Amino acid sequence: MQVHVLASGSSGNAVYFQMGKTRILIDAGITARRIEQGLDKVGVKASELDAILVTHEHLDHVKGIDVLVRRHHIPVFARPKTWEMIKCRDNLPSNCVKCLDSDLELPDMYIKPFPISHDAVDPVGFCLYNQNRKYVLATDLGVVTEVVEDAINMADLVILESNHDLAMLRNGSYPRFLKKRIESCEGHLSNVEAGQLLAKVNKKPNMSVFLAHLSQENNMRHVAENTVTHILKESGCVVGEDIILHRTYPNTISSFIA
């Protein structure tokens, strides 16, 4: 099993998952060339992808789909309402446009979408199952719901949004309307909220957590990690044993191989 976060942040998001012989990409929010180069670095050709899954229609999650899909004829799965908002849909081969109405079963991988709160038309996170293992992608969360908690409970690996430090956001240069949007229930999850969620959920030993979608303007990797670590320690969680934290980067690949 492999997970490679090719890019994470407001400048673009793309995560590669491999379970058995099945290879998928969740989101393609960077250029097709960067995705191809990133996959090449981890020993995979874009043409070998079995599917691309889309969480929502914002550009930092779909930027590379047009070129990537036309070049390699990869099936793309997105919610029906999300497809209505993706401008390049009509450019794609019709047999590559797949509606994700419910769960998706692929060889070696069962995929369950779950609803999240974000300012998109029908945004989702994903639980991926392989045998007795569970892997979760949960970013672009305005608020933590019971559905999100249930998705993350007893996961082996989680890619979780830790978007901003609240003080940095409030004291930063963003205009007021944008600050309000980020803090809203349809915005993004703060470091504190990410830490509180991880402290609350039921955990398997050695749960791996990638802190993802960090704001380049209102966060820093060490700030996110220190904040989450502090909250986890206060809850009695042993960081490095109960939970192992991993960093993600806008332009550098972060990997997990089991």
PDB file of C-alpha atoms in Angstrom:
ATOM      1  CA  MET A   1       0.000   0.000   0.000  1.00  0.00           C
ATOM      2  CA  GLN A   2       1.317   3.447  -0.907  1.00  0.00           C
ATOM      3  CA  VAL A   3       0.196   7.030  -0.375  1.00  0.00           C
ATOM      4  CA  HIS A   4       2.007   9.925  -1.996  1.00  0.00           C
ATOM      5  CA  VAL A   5       0.780  13.475  -1.422  1.00  0.00           C
ATOM      6  CA  LEU A   6       1.993  15.062  -4.646  1.00  0.00           C
ATOM      7  CA  ALA A   7       0.771  18.543  -3.671  1.00  0.00           C
ATOM      8  CA  SER A   8      -1.301  20.025  -0.863  1.00  0.00           C
ATOM      9  CA  GLY A   9      -2.473  23.575  -0.289  1.00  0.00           C
ATOM     10  CA  SER A  10      -4.384  26.438  -1.859  1.00  0.00           C
ATOM     11  CA  SER A  11      -2.010  26.331  -4.862  1.00  0.00           C
ATOM     12  CA  GLY A  12      -3.111  22.807  -5.745  1.00  0.00           C
ATOM     13  CA  ASN A  13      -3.945  19.353  -4.404  1.00  0.00           C
ATOM     14  CA  ALA A  14      -3.288  15.841  -5.688  1.00  0.00           C
ATOM     15  CA  VAL A  15      -2.889  12.579  -3.748  1.00  0.00           C
ATOM     16  CA  TYR A  16      -1.901   9.202  -5.187  1.00  0.00           C
ATOM     17  CA  PHE A  17      -3.150   6.002  -3.545  1.00  0.00           C
ATOM     18  CA  GLN A  18      -2.096   2.483  -4.470  1.00  0.00           C
ATOM     19  CA  MET A  19      -3.672  -0.613  -2.915  1.00  0.00           C
ATOM     20  CA  GLY A  20      -2.652  -3.893  -4.460  1.00  0.00           C
ATOM     21  CA  LYS A  21      -2.720  -3.380  -8.205  1.00  0.00           C
ATOM     22  CA  THR A  22      -5.208  -0.507  -8.102  1.00  0.00           C
ATOM     23  CA  ARG A  23      -3.867   3.011  -8.600  1.00  0.00           C
ATOM     24  CA  ILE A  24      -5.967   6.147  -8.168  1.00  0.00           C
ATOM     25  CA  LEU A  25      -5.503   9.881  -7.870  1.00  0.00           C
ATOM     26  CA  ILE A  26      -7.708  11.955  -5.608  1.00  0.00           C
ATOM     27  CA  ASP A  27      -7.957  15.462  -7.048  1.00  0.00           C
ATOM     28  CA  ALA A  28      -5.836  16.881  -9.841  1.00  0.00           C
ATOM     29  CA  GLY A  29      -5.435  20.490  -8.794  1.00  0.00           C
ATOM     30  CA  ILE A  30      -1.987  21.047 -10.285  1.00  0.00           C
ATOM     31  CA  THR A  31      -0.936  20.940 -13.944  1.00  0.00           C
ATOM     32  CA  ALA A  32      -0.972  17.649 -15.794  1.00  0.00           C
ATOM     33  CA  ARG A  33       2.775  17.991 -16.315  1.00  0.00           C
ATOM     34  CA  ARG A  34       3.415  18.329 -12.580  1.00  0.00           C
ATOM     35  CA  ILE A  35       1.200  15.330 -11.867  1.00  0.00           C
ATOM     36  CA  GLU A  36       3.046  13.265 -14.463  1.00  0.00           C
ATOM     37  CA  GLN A  37       6.399  14.342 -13.040  1.00  0.00           C
ATOM     38  CA  GLY A  38       5.294  13.612  -9.476  1.00  0.00           C
ATOM     39  CA  LEU A  39       3.995  10.171 -10.378  1.00  0.00           C
ATOM     40  CA  ASP A  40       7.190   9.443 -12.278  1.00  0.00           C
ATOM     41  CA  LYS A  41       9.197  10.202  -9.133  1.00  0.00           C
ATOM     42  CA  VAL A  42       7.306   7.475  -7.247  1.00  0.00           C
ATOM     43  CA  GLY A  43       7.615   4.980 -10.098  1.00  0.00           C
ATOM     44  CA  VAL A  44       4.179   5.321 -11.691  1.00  0.00           C
ATOM     45  CA  LYS A  45       3.077   6.431 -15.147  1.00  0.00           C
ATOM     46  CA  ALA A  46      -0.055   8.571 -15.405  1.00  0.00           C
ATOM     47  CA  SER A  47      -1.378   6.155 -18.020  1.00  0.00           C
ATOM     48  CA  GLU A  48      -1.375   3.441 -15.335  1.00  0.00           C
ATOM     49  CA  LEU A  49      -3.972   5.249 -13.209  1.00  0.00           C
ATOM     50  CA  ASP A  50      -7.224   3.330 -12.876  1.00  0.00           C
ATOM     51  CA  ALA A  51      -9.271   6.363 -11.851  1.00  0.00           C
ATOM     52  CA  ILE A  52      -9.266   9.972 -10.693  1.00  0.00           C
ATOM     53  CA  LEU A  53     -11.655  10.962  -7.902  1.00  0.00           C
ATOM     54  CA  VAL A  54     -12.710  14.574  -7.395  1.00  0.00           C
ATOM     55  CA  THR A  55     -13.636  15.986  -3.979  1.00  0.00           C
ATOM     56  CA  HIS A  56     -15.155  19.214  -5.366  1.00  0.00           C
ATOM     57  CA  GLU A  57     -14.966  21.644  -8.267  1.00  0.00           C
ATOM     58  CA  HIS A  58     -12.617  24.362  -6.985  1.00  0.00           C
ATOM     59  CA  LEU A  59      -9.669  25.020  -9.289  1.00  0.00           C
ATOM     60  CA  ASP A  60      -7.044  23.886  -6.769  1.00  0.00           C
ATOM     61  CA  HIS A  61      -8.624  20.424  -7.027  1.00  0.00           C
ATOM     62  CA  VAL A  62      -9.417  20.135 -10.761  1.00  0.00           C
ATOM     63  CA  LYS A  63      -6.841  22.278 -12.601  1.00  0.00           C
ATOM     64  CA  GLY A  64      -5.025  19.378 -14.279  1.00  0.00           C
ATOM     65  CA  ILE A  65      -8.007  17.213 -15.206  1.00  0.00           C
ATOM     66  CA  ASP A  66      -8.583  18.565 -18.724  1.00  0.00           C
ATOM     67  CA  VAL A  67      -5.121  17.825 -20.129  1.00  0.00           C
ATOM     68  CA  LEU A  68      -4.422  14.756 -17.997  1.00  0.00           C
ATOM     69  CA  VAL A  69      -7.625  12.942 -18.937  1.00  0.00           C
ATOM     70  CA  ARG A  70      -7.535  13.806 -22.640  1.00  0.00           C
ATOM     71  CA  ARG A  71      -3.900  12.711 -22.819  1.00  0.00           C
ATOM     72  CA  HIS A  72      -4.267   9.404 -20.940  1.00  0.00           C
ATOM     73  CA  HIS A  73      -8.010   8.568 -21.112  1.00  0.00           C
ATOM     74  CA  ILE A  74      -8.381   8.068 -17.356  1.00  0.00           C
ATOM     75  CA  PRO A  75     -11.900   7.609 -15.908  1.00  0.00           C
ATOM     76  CA  VAL A  76     -12.846  10.520 -13.632  1.00  0.00           C
ATOM     77  CA  PHE A  77     -15.432  10.093 -10.875  1.00  0.00           C
ATOM     78  CA  ALA A  78     -17.230  13.101  -9.382  1.00  0.00           C
ATOM     79  CA  ARG A  79     -20.615  13.825  -7.873  1.00  0.00           C
ATOM     80  CA  PRO A  80     -23.294  14.653 -10.498  1.00  0.00           C
ATOM     81  CA  LYS A  81     -23.700  18.242  -9.267  1.00  0.00           C
ATOM     82  CA  THR A  82     -19.918  18.646  -9.182  1.00  0.00           C
ATOM     83  CA  TRP A  83     -19.673  17.680 -12.851  1.00  0.00           C
ATOM     84  CA  GLU A  84     -22.115  20.466 -13.661  1.00  0.00           C
ATOM     85  CA  MET A  85     -19.591  22.947 -12.236  1.00  0.00           C
ATOM     86  CA  ILE A  86     -16.448  21.554 -13.906  1.00  0.00           C
ATOM     87  CA  LYS A  87     -15.890  23.724 -16.994  1.00  0.00           C
ATOM     88  CA  CYS A  88     -13.719  21.248 -18.887  1.00  0.00           C
ATOM     89  CA  ARG A  89     -16.317  18.469 -18.801  1.00  0.00           C
ATOM     90  CA  ASP A  90     -17.313  18.873 -22.443  1.00  0.00           C
ATOM     91  CA  ASN A  91     -13.654  18.627 -23.509  1.00  0.00           C
ATOM     92  CA  LEU A  92     -13.230  15.158 -22.002  1.00  0.00           C
ATOM     93  CA  PRO A  93     -13.842  11.821 -23.719  1.00  0.00           C
ATOM     94  CA  SER A  94     -17.432  10.912 -22.809  1.00  0.00           C
ATOM     95  CA  ASN A  95     -16.434   7.457 -21.575  1.00  0.00           C
ATOM     96  CA  CYS A  96     -14.105   9.079 -19.010  1.00  0.00           C
ATOM     97  CA  VAL A  97     -16.853  11.142 -17.340  1.00  0.00           C
ATOM     98  CA  LYS A  98     -18.212   9.007 -14.493  1.00  0.00           C
ATOM     99  CA  CYS A  99     -20.836  10.083 -11.955  1.00  0.00           C
ATOM    100  CA  LEU A 100     -20.128   9.099  -8.367  1.00  0.00           C
ATOM    101  CA  ASP A 101     -23.652   8.514  -7.109  1.00  0.00           C
ATOM    102  CA  SER A 102     -22.691   6.154  -4.278  1.00  0.00           C
ATOM    103  CA  ASP A 103     -19.844   3.921  -3.154  1.00  0.00           C
ATOM    104  CA  LEU A 104     -17.302   2.769  -5.721  1.00  0.00           C
ATOM    105  CA  GLU A 105     -15.763  -0.683  -5.817  1.00  0.00           C
ATOM    106  CA  LEU A 106     -12.477  -1.255  -7.643  1.00  0.00           C
ATOM    107  CA  PRO A 107     -10.143  -4.265  -7.508  1.00  0.00           C
ATOM    108  CA  ASP A 108      -8.300  -4.174  -4.133  1.00  0.00           C
ATOM    109  CA  MET A 109     -10.124  -0.966  -3.118  1.00  0.00           C
ATOM    110  CA  TYR A 110     -13.578  -0.017  -1.840  1.00  0.00           C
ATOM    111  CA  ILE A 111     -14.251   3.732  -1.835  1.00  0.00           C
ATOM    112  CA  LYS A 112     -16.918   5.446   0.243  1.00  0.00           C
ATOM    113  CA  PRO A 113     -17.530   9.186  -0.226  1.00  0.00           C
ATOM    114  CA  PHE A 114     -18.851  11.182   2.712  1.00  0.00           C
ATOM    115  CA  PRO A 115     -20.301  14.721   2.733  1.00  0.00           C
ATOM    116  CA  ILE A 116     -18.280  17.619   4.083  1.00  0.00           C
ATOM    117  CA  SER A 117     -19.102  21.270   4.776  1.00  0.00           C
ATOM    118  CA  HIS A 118     -17.414  23.588   2.275  1.00  0.00           C
ATOM    119  CA  ASP A 119     -18.498  26.320  -0.125  1.00  0.00           C
ATOM    120  CA  ALA A 120     -18.782  24.005  -3.109  1.00  0.00           C
ATOM    121  CA  VAL A 121     -21.887  22.475  -4.670  1.00  0.00           C
ATOM    122  CA  ASP A 122     -21.542  18.906  -3.286  1.00  0.00           C
ATOM    123  CA  PRO A 123     -18.117  18.435  -1.658  1.00  0.00           C
ATOM    124  CA  VAL A 124     -16.978  15.094  -0.281  1.00  0.00           C
ATOM    125  CA  GLY A 125     -14.157  13.373   1.521  1.00  0.00           C
ATOM    126  CA  PHE A 126     -13.250   9.755   0.899  1.00  0.00           C
ATOM    127  CA  CYS A 127     -12.752   6.589   2.945  1.00  0.00           C
ATOM    128  CA  LEU A 128     -10.725   3.953   1.141  1.00  0.00           C
ATOM    129  CA  TYR A 129     -10.823   0.349   2.361  1.00  0.00           C
ATOM    130  CA  ASN A 130      -8.504  -2.538   1.640  1.00  0.00           C
ATOM    131  CA  GLN A 131      -9.005  -5.734   3.653  1.00  0.00           C
ATOM    132  CA  ASN A 132      -8.990  -4.578   7.295  1.00  0.00           C
ATOM    133  CA  ARG A 133      -7.321  -1.235   6.595  1.00  0.00           C
ATOM    134  CA  LYS A 134      -8.948   2.174   6.269  1.00  0.00           C
ATOM    135  CA  TYR A 135      -7.481   5.315   4.735  1.00  0.00           C
ATOM    136  CA  VAL A 136      -9.221   8.696   4.793  1.00  0.00           C
ATOM    137  CA  LEU A 137      -8.893  11.977   2.936  1.00  0.00           C
ATOM    138  CA  ALA A 138     -10.666  14.856   4.692  1.00  0.00           C
ATOM    139  CA  THR A 139      -9.677  18.346   3.572  1.00  0.00           C
ATOM    140  CA  ASP A 140     -11.565  21.578   2.834  1.00  0.00           C
ATOM    141  CA  LEU A 141     -13.711  21.146   5.941  1.00  0.00           C
ATOM    142  CA  GLY A 142     -15.554  24.150   7.222  1.00  0.00           C
ATOM    143  CA  VAL A 143     -16.666  22.293  10.308  1.00  0.00           C
ATOM    144  CA  VAL A 144     -16.270  18.861  11.883  1.00  0.00           C
ATOM    145  CA  THR A 145     -19.512  16.896  11.754  1.00  0.00           C
ATOM    146  CA  GLU A 146     -20.475  13.524  13.198  1.00  0.00           C
ATOM    147  CA  VAL A 147     -20.120  12.115   9.696  1.00  0.00           C
ATOM    148  CA  VAL A 148     -16.516  13.343   9.533  1.00  0.00           C
ATOM    149  CA  GLU A 149     -15.759  11.952  12.992  1.00  0.00           C
ATOM    150  CA  ASP A 150     -17.199   8.594  11.995  1.00  0.00           C
ATOM    151  CA  ALA A 151     -15.129   8.592   8.805  1.00  0.00           C
ATOM    152  CA  ILE A 152     -11.896   9.151  10.728  1.00  0.00           C
ATOM    153  CA  ASN A 153     -12.660   6.778  13.615  1.00  0.00           C
ATOM    154  CA  MET A 154     -10.259   3.809  13.646  1.00  0.00           C
ATOM    155  CA  ALA A 155      -8.505   4.864  10.449  1.00  0.00           C
ATOM    156  CA  ASP A 156      -5.015   3.580   9.735  1.00  0.00           C
ATOM    157  CA  LEU A 157      -4.093   6.743   7.861  1.00  0.00           C
ATOM    158  CA  VAL A 158      -5.724  10.165   7.568  1.00  0.00           C
ATOM    159  CA  ILE A 159      -4.942  13.108   5.318  1.00  0.00           C
ATOM    160  CA  LEU A 160      -6.519  15.866   7.390  1.00  0.00           C
ATOM    161  CA  GLU A 161      -6.847  19.574   6.800  1.00  0.00           C
ATOM    162  CA  SER A 162      -4.936  21.802   9.188  1.00  0.00           C
ATOM    163  CA  ASN A 163      -5.362  24.967   7.171  1.00  0.00           C
ATOM    164  CA  HIS A 164      -4.642  27.958   9.353  1.00  0.00           C
ATOM    165  CA  ASP A 165      -3.461  29.361  12.630  1.00  0.00           C
ATOM    166  CA  LEU A 166      -6.339  31.506  13.849  1.00  0.00           C
ATOM    167  CA  ALA A 167      -4.149  34.363  15.132  1.00  0.00           C
ATOM    168  CA  MET A 168      -2.151  34.477  11.910  1.00  0.00           C
ATOM    169  CA  LEU A 169      -5.364  34.565   9.888  1.00  0.00           C
ATOM    170  CA  ARG A 170      -7.021  37.299  11.957  1.00  0.00           C
ATOM    171  CA  ASN A 171      -3.882  39.461  12.049  1.00  0.00           C
ATOM    172  CA  GLY A 172      -2.855  38.771   8.467  1.00  0.00           C
ATOM    173  CA  SER A 173      -3.245  40.659   5.207  1.00  0.00           C
ATOM    174  CA  TYR A 174      -6.313  38.893   3.834  1.00  0.00           C
ATOM    175  CA  PRO A 175      -9.366  41.130   3.257  1.00  0.00           C
ATOM    176  CA  ARG A 176     -12.096  40.855   5.853  1.00  0.00           C
ATOM    177  CA  PHE A 177     -14.538  38.960   3.607  1.00  0.00           C
ATOM    178  CA  LEU A 178     -11.921  36.281   2.902  1.00  0.00           C
ATOM    179  CA  LYS A 179     -11.038  35.885   6.579  1.00  0.00           C
ATOM    180  CA  LYS A 180     -14.737  35.504   7.333  1.00  0.00           C
ATOM    181  CA  ARG A 181     -15.110  32.879   4.602  1.00  0.00           C
ATOM    182  CA  ILE A 182     -12.139  30.824   5.879  1.00  0.00           C
ATOM    183  CA  GLU A 183     -13.434  30.885   9.471  1.00  0.00           C
ATOM    184  CA  SER A 184     -16.986  30.012   8.444  1.00  0.00           C
ATOM    185  CA  CYS A 185     -18.683  26.619   8.586  1.00  0.00           C
ATOM    186  CA  GLU A 186     -18.078  26.347   4.845  1.00  0.00           C
ATOM    187  CA  GLY A 187     -14.438  27.406   4.952  1.00  0.00           C
ATOM    188  CA  HIS A 188     -11.376  25.615   6.246  1.00  0.00           C
ATOM    189  CA  LEU A 189     -10.320  23.752   9.378  1.00  0.00           C
ATOM    190  CA  SER A 190      -7.876  25.453  11.760  1.00  0.00           C
ATOM    191  CA  ASN A 191      -4.907  23.801  13.459  1.00  0.00           C
ATOM    192  CA  VAL A 192      -6.811  23.781  16.752  1.00  0.00           C
ATOM    193  CA  GLU A 193      -9.873  22.158  15.199  1.00  0.00           C
ATOM    194  CA  ALA A 194      -7.711  19.522  13.527  1.00  0.00           C
ATOM    195  CA  GLY A 195      -6.024  18.731  16.845  1.00  0.00           C
ATOM    196  CA  GLN A 196      -9.327  18.555  18.704  1.00  0.00           C
ATOM    197  CA  LEU A 197     -10.757  16.181  16.110  1.00  0.00           C
ATOM    198  CA  LEU A 198      -7.764  13.865  16.320  1.00  0.00           C
ATOM    199  CA  ALA A 199      -7.907  13.919  20.109  1.00  0.00           C
ATOM    200  CA  LYS A 200     -11.591  12.963  20.084  1.00  0.00           C
ATOM    201  CA  VAL A 201     -11.768  10.094  17.585  1.00  0.00           C
ATOM    202  CA  ASN A 202     -11.155   6.442  18.358  1.00  0.00           C
ATOM    203  CA  LYS A 203      -7.664   5.514  17.269  1.00  0.00           C
ATOM    204  CA  LYS A 204      -5.757   2.459  16.176  1.00  0.00           C
ATOM    205  CA  PRO A 205      -2.152   2.278  17.424  1.00  0.00           C
ATOM    206  CA  ASN A 206       0.270   4.137  15.159  1.00  0.00           C
ATOM    207  CA  MET A 207      -2.383   6.041  13.226  1.00  0.00           C
ATOM    208  CA  SER A 208      -0.556   8.029  10.536  1.00  0.00           C
ATOM    209  CA  VAL A 209      -1.831  11.575  10.002  1.00  0.00           C
ATOM    210  CA  PHE A 210      -0.757  13.931   7.237  1.00  0.00           C
ATOM    211  CA  LEU A 211      -1.493  17.545   8.180  1.00  0.00           C
ATOM    212  CA  ALA A 212      -2.671  18.910   4.853  1.00  0.00           C
ATOM    213  CA  HIS A 213      -3.969  21.912   2.918  1.00  0.00           C
ATOM    214  CA  LEU A 214      -1.856  24.320   5.001  1.00  0.00           C
ATOM    215  CA  SER A 215      -2.282  27.964   4.089  1.00  0.00           C
ATOM    216  CA  GLN A 216       0.961  29.485   2.841  1.00  0.00           C
ATOM    217  CA  GLU A 217      -0.199  32.880   4.120  1.00  0.00           C
ATOM    218  CA  ASN A 218      -1.794  31.986   7.461  1.00  0.00           C
ATOM    219  CA  ASN A 219       0.095  28.938   8.691  1.00  0.00           C
ATOM    220  CA  MET A 220       3.494  27.301   8.952  1.00  0.00           C
ATOM    221  CA  ARG A 221       4.286  23.604   9.061  1.00  0.00           C
ATOM    222  CA  HIS A 222       5.940  23.787  12.479  1.00  0.00           C
ATOM    223  CA  VAL A 223       3.058  25.883  13.857  1.00  0.00           C
ATOM    224  CA  ALA A 224       0.468  23.350  12.671  1.00  0.00           C
ATOM    225  CA  GLU A 225       2.487  20.427  13.984  1.00  0.00           C
ATOM    226  CA  ASN A 226       3.198  22.069  17.363  1.00  0.00           C
ATOM    227  CA  THR A 227      -0.436  23.076  17.865  1.00  0.00           C
ATOM    228  CA  VAL A 228      -1.799  19.646  17.029  1.00  0.00           C
ATOM    229  CA  THR A 229       0.896  17.934  19.116  1.00  0.00           C
ATOM    230  CA  HIS A 230       0.081  20.096  22.148  1.00  0.00           C
ATOM    231  CA  ILE A 231      -3.638  19.300  21.950  1.00  0.00           C
ATOM    232  CA  LEU A 232      -2.975  15.588  21.518  1.00  0.00           C
ATOM    233  CA  LYS A 233      -0.593  15.484  24.480  1.00  0.00           C
ATOM    234  CA  GLU A 234      -3.126  17.289  26.668  1.00  0.00           C
ATOM    235  CA  SER A 235      -5.667  14.597  25.772  1.00  0.00           C
ATOM    236  CA  GLY A 236      -3.258  11.855  26.844  1.00  0.00           C
ATOM    237  CA  CYS A 237      -2.273  10.820  23.339  1.00  0.00           C
ATOM    238  CA  VAL A 238       1.363   9.829  22.831  1.00  0.00           C
ATOM    239  CA  VAL A 239       2.520  11.510  19.632  1.00  0.00           C
ATOM    240  CA  GLY A 240       4.872   9.234  17.763  1.00  0.00           C
ATOM    241  CA  GLU A 241       3.111   6.119  19.077  1.00  0.00           C
ATOM    242  CA  ASP A 242      -0.660   6.604  19.217  1.00  0.00           C
ATOM    243  CA  ILE A 243      -0.504   9.071  16.325  1.00  0.00           C
ATOM    244  CA  ILE A 244       2.384   9.667  13.947  1.00  0.00           C
ATOM    245  CA  LEU A 245       2.259  13.109  12.335  1.00  0.00           C
ATOM    246  CA  HIS A 246       3.531  13.739   8.800  1.00  0.00           C
ATOM    247  CA  ARG A 247       3.996  17.053   7.049  1.00  0.00           C
ATOM    248  CA  THR A 248       2.773  17.946   3.564  1.00  0.00           C
ATOM    249  CA  TYR A 249       4.101  20.567   1.165  1.00  0.00           C
ATOM    250  CA  PRO A 250       2.814  22.587  -1.796  1.00  0.00           C
ATOM    251  CA  ASN A 251       5.639  21.458  -4.113  1.00  0.00           C
ATOM    252  CA  THR A 252       7.306  18.472  -2.437  1.00  0.00           C
ATOM    253  CA  ILE A 253       6.032  14.898  -2.312  1.00  0.00           C
ATOM    254  CA  SER A 254       5.166  13.410   1.104  1.00  0.00           C
ATOM    255  CA  SER A 255       4.969   9.620   1.176  1.00  0.00           C
ATOM    256  CA  PHE A 256       3.774   6.670   3.246  1.00  0.00           C
ATOM    257  CA  ILE A 257       4.484   3.069   2.256  1.00  0.00           C
ATOM    258  CA  ALA A 258       3.268   0.036   4.195  1.00  0.00           C
TER     259      ALA A 258
END
